[in-house]
């Protein structure tokens, strides 16, 4: 055998099945040391992260593979969800030997064990991962009239000019309180549903819509009420109903780790007529918060005083948010929502998330539960605890920040092999349903605009300079070229491609609030918008892009090639992220290849496509016989 590895868990010579396994599933491991090394015994040592159980299974000698000897074993995965950490021990008849882990042979204790995710098979709604998502910051998407903020919670003011730069200067106390509003509304979103449907959108993810003192509404004031500047519960129900007519579902943002200091529950400034926890220890919400002592000192999210942290363990809070017949979770799903996105999932206890999932599975089995997790969610540690997000009883899927980081790094001059490695790590660690239900994106309300990231030469030091920064013609051309490639990968990779409102229109901006400007209706980049619409149509029309498997064809330097394969056929994505033309040869047994982006037809030579990709070029190829009289382009 020519394979140089002793053990590679991603290769079927060494491990079956690939990646994560379900509870009780049979796992086959094979270790392949060189025969010349003289090893006569091999064992795998497995340790359960959550069970704490450790066991050693000896592998049986299983014959030779060329210059290697093979040891094999089969075992059943645990009956309960867990993370298994494993390494091998190899030894000779004389007792000498070593350990083998991800770093290679070791004389001492393993430092880098392999991970085996063991998950419980539970239903995951397929509509989310197979569709196209669109994230909306509700205040900034579409307004139908200029609202009057009089009588609303918080000291709000409204921009008359829709094209203003969001307010960013600190107030006299040195804080940016996000009290400037533009007046986007739920009715405005409903009005723009044809626009969204034309791009192939099937899921709307809305940043918080509940009553709040700030424009971002992550400091919830009343979970039971739509913010009056956005509209009414009737407007929300109409949005969900009208969206459903276009095949679009709505996911809401649940901010359950903290509320606003100006909320009904805390009521620090006395806006609400009822007693909040900051006003009286007899408040029905008093045990929702931790005071040290009451009322001047209290736990707050990251120490931000306007965001008092909630005690999730409070029985009345659990009842209010999750378990009551008219709980927040149930109420808004009953009103038409298709799912929830959990803000700062790291701040929520596993049992709290599990309770939400249980209610959703029981009463709303087709609803989707998404979590905000910025790292590999399969092995995340937060607050010194390993999390169980994807083991089957909590989240259906997570926001895929590793996808964004790896893809943008590659497109900015990085090695495509590093993008492949980052994505293969997730594919190996995540249960398949979670990998194919990941929310992939290029930007969110918490990141700079992708066009600015991909185009800007510098990041100005001062906030004032960043507030007014616009890409030069050279930067804009480079950013647009890279963004087109980013969108191509986004729409053809497993998971739901998610567009942050306005990215398809060419919006620019650095960090919050500069990434949260109003959508430029009438000022969109028409070519970029057309590109996103084309990709949306292809995603909608091609089954392989919605649910096909993933196979890597090439990933090195500026060149990336991968295939999505299903019973209905396969499609191949090619990307050249270089400023230079690059040759690429791919095995291609079919008679021809059609590029779905341009309509060009290519003929193989000797069962291979020998292409030259121009700078910043992408292709989406599918097998196709040459049409009569259709020219085949030279390769």
Coordinates of C-alpha atoms in Angstrom, one line a residue, residues 20 119 427 430-437:
X20 CA -19.5 11.3 14.1
X119 CA -24.8 11.7 19.2
X427 CA -17.6 17.6 8.9
X430 CA -20.4 17.3 13.6
X431 CA -23.3 14.9 13.3
X432 CA -24.2 14.9 9.6
X433 CA -27.6 16.6 10.2
X434 CA -25.8 19.4 12.1
X435 CA -23.1 19.8 9.4
X436 CA -25.8 20.0 6.6
X437 CA -27.9 22.4 8.8

